[in-house]
Amino acid sequence: MTADATARIAFQGEPGAYSHEACRAARPDMTPVPCRTFEDAIEAVRRGEAELAMLPVENSTYGRVADIHSLLPSSGLHIIEEAFVRVRINLLALPGTRLEDVRSAKSHTVLLGQCRNFLTENSISRITGADTAGSAREVAEAGDPTVAALASELAGEIYGLDVLARHIEDEGNNTTRFLLMSPDADYSRRGSHGMITSFVFQVRNIPAALYKAMGGFATNGINMTKLESYMVGGSFTATQFYADIDGHPDDPAVRRAMEELDYFTNMVEILGVYPAENVRT
């Protein structure tokens, strides 16, 4: 798909969110469309209001993003690309504010937790906000120089805030992985760092079904980079698994492994086949 000025990419959050940053980095020629929830971003693509959706799936510090994996199989969308955004956290305040004027900082609870050292060293108390960009907007609207926000520099640009301190996160490699979702699947071989196949499956109710299902990947030398489980349908016994593997479904070894997986499962659904990003190498 060729991006142009009229094409749109949906993301969850307010303008200036890290998902907004991911959209600008991955599709700079597309118009970002903010959505209230992940479901709204997916639905915007399904209704034709956006051509793509940018969804965060995991963070290198805090693990997977809640609810995303359970939404993907029923979304009707396909993974066509992955993107990585280095989460650089900044202290944003009203223009003219000095660092020593700030008494509290507002942000999503996750970002507040990622900046404990800086906030403690500067005697800044924490205020939990709904999200990062929304906190920046609220700080701009409130007009109180003693209250700052923790957010991206993009949020500061959008809401007219000064950056008092840059990159104040405790972890120096905090990164979020995103998936670009499209209504159309693309199984073409592309990129220069190999292919990834993502899929979900449910194992049959037989002893050692998961162990046996995974055996085909081991015997065929397929690298499984992710395997996560989550409950479906509100049942403690109905477990679905999400997996990423290195390779393309047409690779002979991958094909043999998937055939063996199929024998021990009730359901297998490929969510996407897409190129690995250089950040993985």
Short mmCIF file of C-alpha atoms in Angstrom, two decimals:
data_model
loop_
_atom_site.label_atom_id
_atom_site.label_comp_id
_atom_site.label_asym_id
_atom_site.label_seq_id
_atom_site.Cartn_x
_atom_site.Cartn_y
_atom_site.Cartn_z
CA MET A 1 0.00 0.00 0.00
CA THR A 2 1.40 3.41 -0.96
CA ALA A 3 0.87 6.11 1.65
CA ASP A 4 -0.34 9.56 0.62
CA ALA A 5 -1.63 12.71 2.24
CA THR A 6 -5.23 11.52 2.09
CA ALA A 7 -4.56 8.12 3.69
CA ARG A 8 -5.22 7.78 7.43
CA ILE A 9 -3.77 5.70 10.23
CA ALA A 10 -5.74 5.19 13.45
CA PHE A 11 -4.22 4.96 16.92
CA GLN A 12 -5.48 4.79 20.49
CA GLY A 13 -4.92 7.90 22.59
CA GLU A 14 -4.82 11.64 22.23
CA PRO A 15 -2.59 13.64 19.86
CA GLY A 16 0.95 13.48 21.18
CA ALA A 17 0.69 9.92 22.51
CA TYR A 18 3.57 7.52 21.90
CA SER A 19 1.27 5.68 19.49
CA HIS A 20 1.03 8.97 17.58
CA GLU A 21 4.83 9.03 17.47
CA ALA A 22 4.80 5.50 16.07
CA CYS A 23 2.40 6.57 13.33
CA ARG A 24 4.57 9.51 12.33
CA ALA A 25 7.72 7.37 12.26
CA ALA A 26 6.25 4.42 10.33
CA ARG A 27 3.88 6.32 8.00
CA PRO A 28 4.98 9.98 7.89
CA ASP A 29 2.82 10.67 4.81
CA MET A 30 -0.40 9.42 6.40
CA THR A 31 -2.78 11.45 8.57
CA PRO A 32 -2.92 10.13 12.17
CA VAL A 33 -6.44 9.65 13.54
CA PRO A 34 -6.75 9.57 17.37
CA CYS A 35 -9.27 7.11 18.83
CA ARG A 36 -10.57 6.66 22.36
CA THR A 37 -9.96 2.91 22.68
CA PHE A 38 -8.13 0.11 20.87
CA GLU A 39 -11.52 -1.17 19.73
CA ASP A 40 -12.30 2.24 18.24
CA ALA A 41 -9.02 2.25 16.30
CA ILE A 42 -9.78 -1.21 14.92
CA GLU A 43 -13.33 -0.22 14.06
CA ALA A 44 -12.12 2.91 12.25
CA VAL A 45 -10.25 0.65 9.82
CA ARG A 46 -13.13 -1.80 9.49
CA ARG A 47 -15.51 1.06 8.63
CA GLY A 48 -13.09 2.53 6.10
CA GLU A 49 -12.45 5.67 8.15
CA ALA A 50 -8.73 4.79 8.22
CA GLU A 51 -6.56 2.60 6.04
CA LEU A 52 -4.35 1.25 8.85
CA ALA A 53 -4.31 0.93 12.64
CA MET A 54 -1.23 1.26 14.85
CA LEU A 55 -1.57 -0.95 17.94
CA PRO A 56 0.96 -1.37 20.78
CA VAL A 57 1.46 -5.00 21.79
CA GLU A 58 4.33 -5.03 24.28
CA ASN A 59 6.83 -2.92 26.16
CA SER A 60 10.37 -4.01 26.95
CA THR A 61 9.97 -2.92 30.59
CA TYR A 62 6.33 -3.71 31.43
CA GLY A 63 5.52 -6.64 29.14
CA ARG A 64 2.47 -7.08 26.96
CA VAL A 65 -0.25 -4.49 26.55
CA ALA A 66 -3.43 -5.74 28.21
CA ASP A 67 -6.32 -6.87 25.99
CA ILE A 68 -4.52 -6.48 22.66
CA HIS A 69 -3.90 -10.16 21.94
CA SER A 70 -7.53 -11.02 22.65
CA LEU A 71 -8.69 -8.29 20.26
CA LEU A 72 -6.51 -9.24 17.29
CA PRO A 73 -8.17 -12.55 16.23
CA SER A 74 -11.67 -11.04 16.11
CA SER A 75 -10.59 -7.74 14.55
CA GLY A 76 -10.79 -8.92 10.96
CA LEU A 77 -7.50 -7.12 10.36
CA HIS A 78 -4.08 -8.47 9.41
CA ILE A 79 -0.60 -7.63 10.65
CA ILE A 80 1.46 -6.20 7.79
CA GLU A 81 4.37 -4.63 9.67
CA GLU A 82 5.92 -4.09 13.06
CA ALA A 83 7.33 -0.84 14.45
CA PHE A 84 9.39 0.03 17.50
CA VAL A 85 9.34 3.31 19.42
CA ARG A 86 11.93 4.19 22.02
CA VAL A 87 9.91 5.61 24.92
CA ARG A 88 11.71 8.83 25.80
CA ILE A 89 9.99 10.54 28.70
CA ASN A 90 10.17 14.31 29.19
CA LEU A 91 9.07 16.72 31.88
CA LEU A 92 6.74 19.26 30.23
CA ALA A 93 5.47 22.46 31.82
CA LEU A 94 3.93 25.83 31.01
CA PRO A 95 6.18 28.20 29.06
CA GLY A 96 8.58 30.06 31.34
CA THR A 97 8.36 27.53 34.17
CA ARG A 98 11.59 26.59 35.93
CA LEU A 99 12.33 23.07 37.13
CA GLU A 100 12.44 24.26 40.75
CA ASP A 101 8.90 25.64 40.38
CA VAL A 102 7.42 22.19 39.70
CA ARG A 103 5.85 20.48 42.70
CA SER A 104 3.99 17.60 41.00
CA ALA A 105 3.93 15.72 37.72
CA LYS A 106 0.92 14.13 36.02
CA SER A 107 0.97 11.16 33.66
CA HIS A 108 -0.17 7.59 33.11
CA THR A 109 0.75 5.43 36.09
CA VAL A 110 3.23 3.43 33.97
CA LEU A 111 5.26 6.53 33.07
CA LEU A 112 5.19 7.76 36.65
CA GLY A 113 6.72 4.44 37.67
CA GLN A 114 9.39 4.71 34.97
CA CYS A 115 10.68 8.05 36.29
CA ARG A 116 10.89 7.36 40.02
CA ASN A 117 14.55 8.35 40.35
CA PHE A 118 14.17 11.74 38.66
CA LEU A 119 10.96 12.60 40.49
CA THR A 120 12.41 11.64 43.87
CA GLU A 121 15.65 13.56 43.30
CA ASN A 122 13.65 16.69 42.45
CA SER A 123 11.02 16.28 45.19
CA ILE A 124 8.22 16.08 42.63
CA SER A 125 5.05 14.28 43.73
CA ARG A 126 3.06 12.04 41.38
CA ILE A 127 -0.45 12.62 40.02
CA THR A 128 -2.04 9.76 38.09
CA GLY A 129 -3.60 10.81 34.81
CA ALA A 130 -5.63 8.85 32.26
CA ASP A 131 -2.80 8.85 29.70
CA THR A 132 0.38 10.65 28.74
CA ALA A 133 -0.77 13.06 26.04
CA GLY A 134 -4.02 13.72 27.89
CA SER A 135 -2.01 14.73 30.95
CA ALA A 136 0.00 17.16 28.84
CA ARG A 137 -3.20 18.69 27.48
CA GLU A 138 -4.64 19.03 31.01
CA VAL A 139 -1.49 20.73 32.27
CA ALA A 140 -1.67 23.21 29.39
CA GLU A 141 -5.35 23.90 30.04
CA ALA A 142 -5.05 24.22 33.83
CA GLY A 143 -2.40 26.95 33.69
CA ASP A 144 -0.75 25.95 36.98
CA PRO A 145 3.06 26.27 36.72
CA THR A 146 3.59 23.97 39.71
CA VAL A 147 2.08 21.00 37.85
CA ALA A 148 4.02 19.41 34.97
CA ALA A 149 3.39 16.41 32.72
CA LEU A 150 5.44 13.37 31.77
CA ALA A 151 5.01 12.77 28.04
CA SER A 152 6.66 12.84 24.63
CA GLU A 153 8.26 15.89 23.07
CA LEU A 154 5.56 15.63 20.41
CA ALA A 155 2.95 16.23 23.12
CA GLY A 156 4.87 19.30 24.22
CA GLU A 157 4.85 20.65 20.65
CA ILE A 158 1.13 20.03 20.24
CA TYR A 159 0.03 21.56 23.55
CA GLY A 160 2.55 24.42 23.71
CA LEU A 161 4.57 23.21 26.70
CA ASP A 162 8.27 23.70 27.44
CA VAL A 163 10.58 20.74 27.91
CA LEU A 164 12.17 21.20 31.34
CA ALA A 165 14.05 17.89 31.31
CA ARG A 166 14.57 15.34 28.53
CA HIS A 167 14.84 11.56 28.66
CA ILE A 168 14.32 11.20 32.40
CA GLU A 169 13.23 7.55 32.34
CA ASP A 170 15.02 5.17 34.72
CA GLU A 171 15.52 2.46 32.08
CA GLY A 172 17.76 3.46 29.18
CA ASN A 173 16.31 0.97 26.68
CA ASN A 174 12.57 1.26 27.28
CA THR A 175 10.93 0.42 23.94
CA THR A 176 7.37 -0.33 22.81
CA ARG A 177 6.60 -2.69 19.95
CA PHE A 178 3.66 -1.82 17.69
CA LEU A 179 1.82 -3.74 14.98
CA LEU A 180 0.43 -2.12 11.84
CA MET A 181 -2.96 -3.62 11.03
CA SER A 182 -4.61 -3.63 7.61
CA PRO A 183 -7.91 -4.99 6.26
CA ASP A 184 -5.85 -6.76 3.58
CA ALA A 185 -3.33 -9.50 4.24
CA ASP A 186 0.10 -9.31 2.61
CA TYR A 187 2.05 -12.57 2.46
CA SER A 188 4.67 -11.29 0.04
CA ARG A 189 8.31 -11.73 1.00
CA ARG A 190 9.76 -8.31 1.76
CA GLY A 191 12.32 -6.58 3.92
CA SER A 192 15.96 -7.55 4.43
CA HIS A 193 15.88 -9.05 7.94
CA GLY A 194 13.68 -12.09 7.45
CA MET A 195 9.96 -12.68 7.88
CA ILE A 196 7.76 -13.18 10.95
CA THR A 197 4.56 -15.23 11.07
CA SER A 198 2.12 -14.45 13.88
CA PHE A 199 -0.77 -16.76 14.73
CA VAL A 200 -3.17 -17.84 17.45
CA PHE A 201 -4.22 -21.40 18.27
CA GLN A 202 -6.18 -23.50 20.75
CA VAL A 203 -4.88 -26.95 21.67
CA ARG A 204 -7.03 -30.07 21.77
CA ASN A 205 -8.11 -31.38 25.18
CA ILE A 206 -5.63 -34.26 25.30
CA PRO A 207 -2.66 -34.92 27.61
CA ALA A 208 0.49 -32.93 26.77
CA ALA A 209 -1.23 -31.31 23.79
CA LEU A 210 0.78 -28.07 24.05
CA TYR A 211 4.07 -29.95 24.40
CA LYS A 212 3.27 -32.05 21.35
CA ALA A 213 2.05 -29.04 19.35
CA MET A 214 5.31 -27.22 20.01
CA GLY A 215 7.41 -30.25 19.10
CA GLY A 216 7.12 -29.61 15.39
CA PHE A 217 8.81 -26.23 15.72
CA ALA A 218 11.71 -27.71 17.66
CA THR A 219 12.29 -30.66 15.32
CA ASN A 220 12.13 -28.40 12.25
CA GLY A 221 14.49 -25.80 13.70
CA ILE A 222 11.93 -22.98 13.79
CA ASN A 223 12.70 -20.15 16.21
CA MET A 224 9.60 -19.24 18.24
CA THR A 225 10.23 -15.74 19.54
CA LYS A 226 6.98 -15.38 21.47
CA LEU A 227 4.40 -17.68 23.06
CA GLU A 228 1.73 -16.21 25.31
CA SER A 229 -1.50 -17.61 26.68
CA TYR A 230 -4.74 -15.91 27.65
CA MET A 231 -8.26 -17.01 28.53
CA VAL A 232 -11.10 -16.69 26.04
CA GLY A 233 -14.84 -16.57 26.47
CA GLY A 234 -14.65 -15.97 30.21
CA SER A 235 -13.63 -19.57 30.84
CA PHE A 236 -10.77 -20.79 33.03
CA THR A 237 -10.33 -23.85 30.83
CA ALA A 238 -10.54 -22.31 27.33
CA THR A 239 -7.01 -21.09 26.74
CA GLN A 240 -5.78 -19.49 23.53
CA PHE A 241 -2.14 -19.04 22.62
CA TYR A 242 -0.49 -16.25 20.64
CA ALA A 243 2.82 -17.02 18.92
CA ASP A 244 5.45 -15.32 16.75
CA ILE A 245 7.89 -17.42 14.74
CA ASP A 246 10.77 -16.58 12.44
CA GLY A 247 9.95 -17.58 8.88
CA HIS A 248 7.29 -17.57 6.17
CA PRO A 249 4.42 -20.12 5.94
CA ASP A 250 5.77 -21.21 2.54
CA ASP A 251 9.16 -22.16 3.97
CA PRO A 252 9.32 -25.99 3.94
CA ALA A 253 10.34 -26.21 7.61
CA VAL A 254 7.61 -23.77 8.69
CA ARG A 255 5.04 -25.64 6.62
CA ARG A 256 5.94 -28.95 8.30
CA ALA A 257 5.80 -27.37 11.77
CA MET A 258 2.41 -25.79 11.09
CA GLU A 259 1.04 -29.10 9.80
CA GLU A 260 2.08 -30.79 13.04
CA LEU A 261 0.59 -27.92 15.05
CA ASP A 262 -2.70 -28.36 13.19
CA TYR A 263 -2.92 -32.01 14.27
CA PHE A 264 -2.89 -31.12 17.99
CA THR A 265 -5.13 -28.04 17.86
CA ASN A 266 -8.80 -27.20 17.46
CA MET A 267 -8.06 -23.88 15.78
CA VAL A 268 -5.11 -22.16 14.12
CA GLU A 269 -5.42 -18.66 12.63
CA ILE A 270 -2.58 -16.73 11.01
CA LEU A 271 -2.78 -13.07 12.03
CA GLY A 272 -0.06 -11.79 9.75
CA VAL A 273 3.12 -12.44 7.79
CA TYR A 274 5.44 -9.44 7.81
CA PRO A 275 9.10 -8.38 7.71
CA ALA A 276 11.20 -8.27 10.89
CA GLU A 277 12.52 -4.86 11.80
CA ASN A 278 16.24 -4.18 12.03
CA VAL A 279 15.90 -3.52 15.79
CA ARG A 280 15.58 -7.28 16.31
CA THR A 281 19.03 -8.05 14.88
#
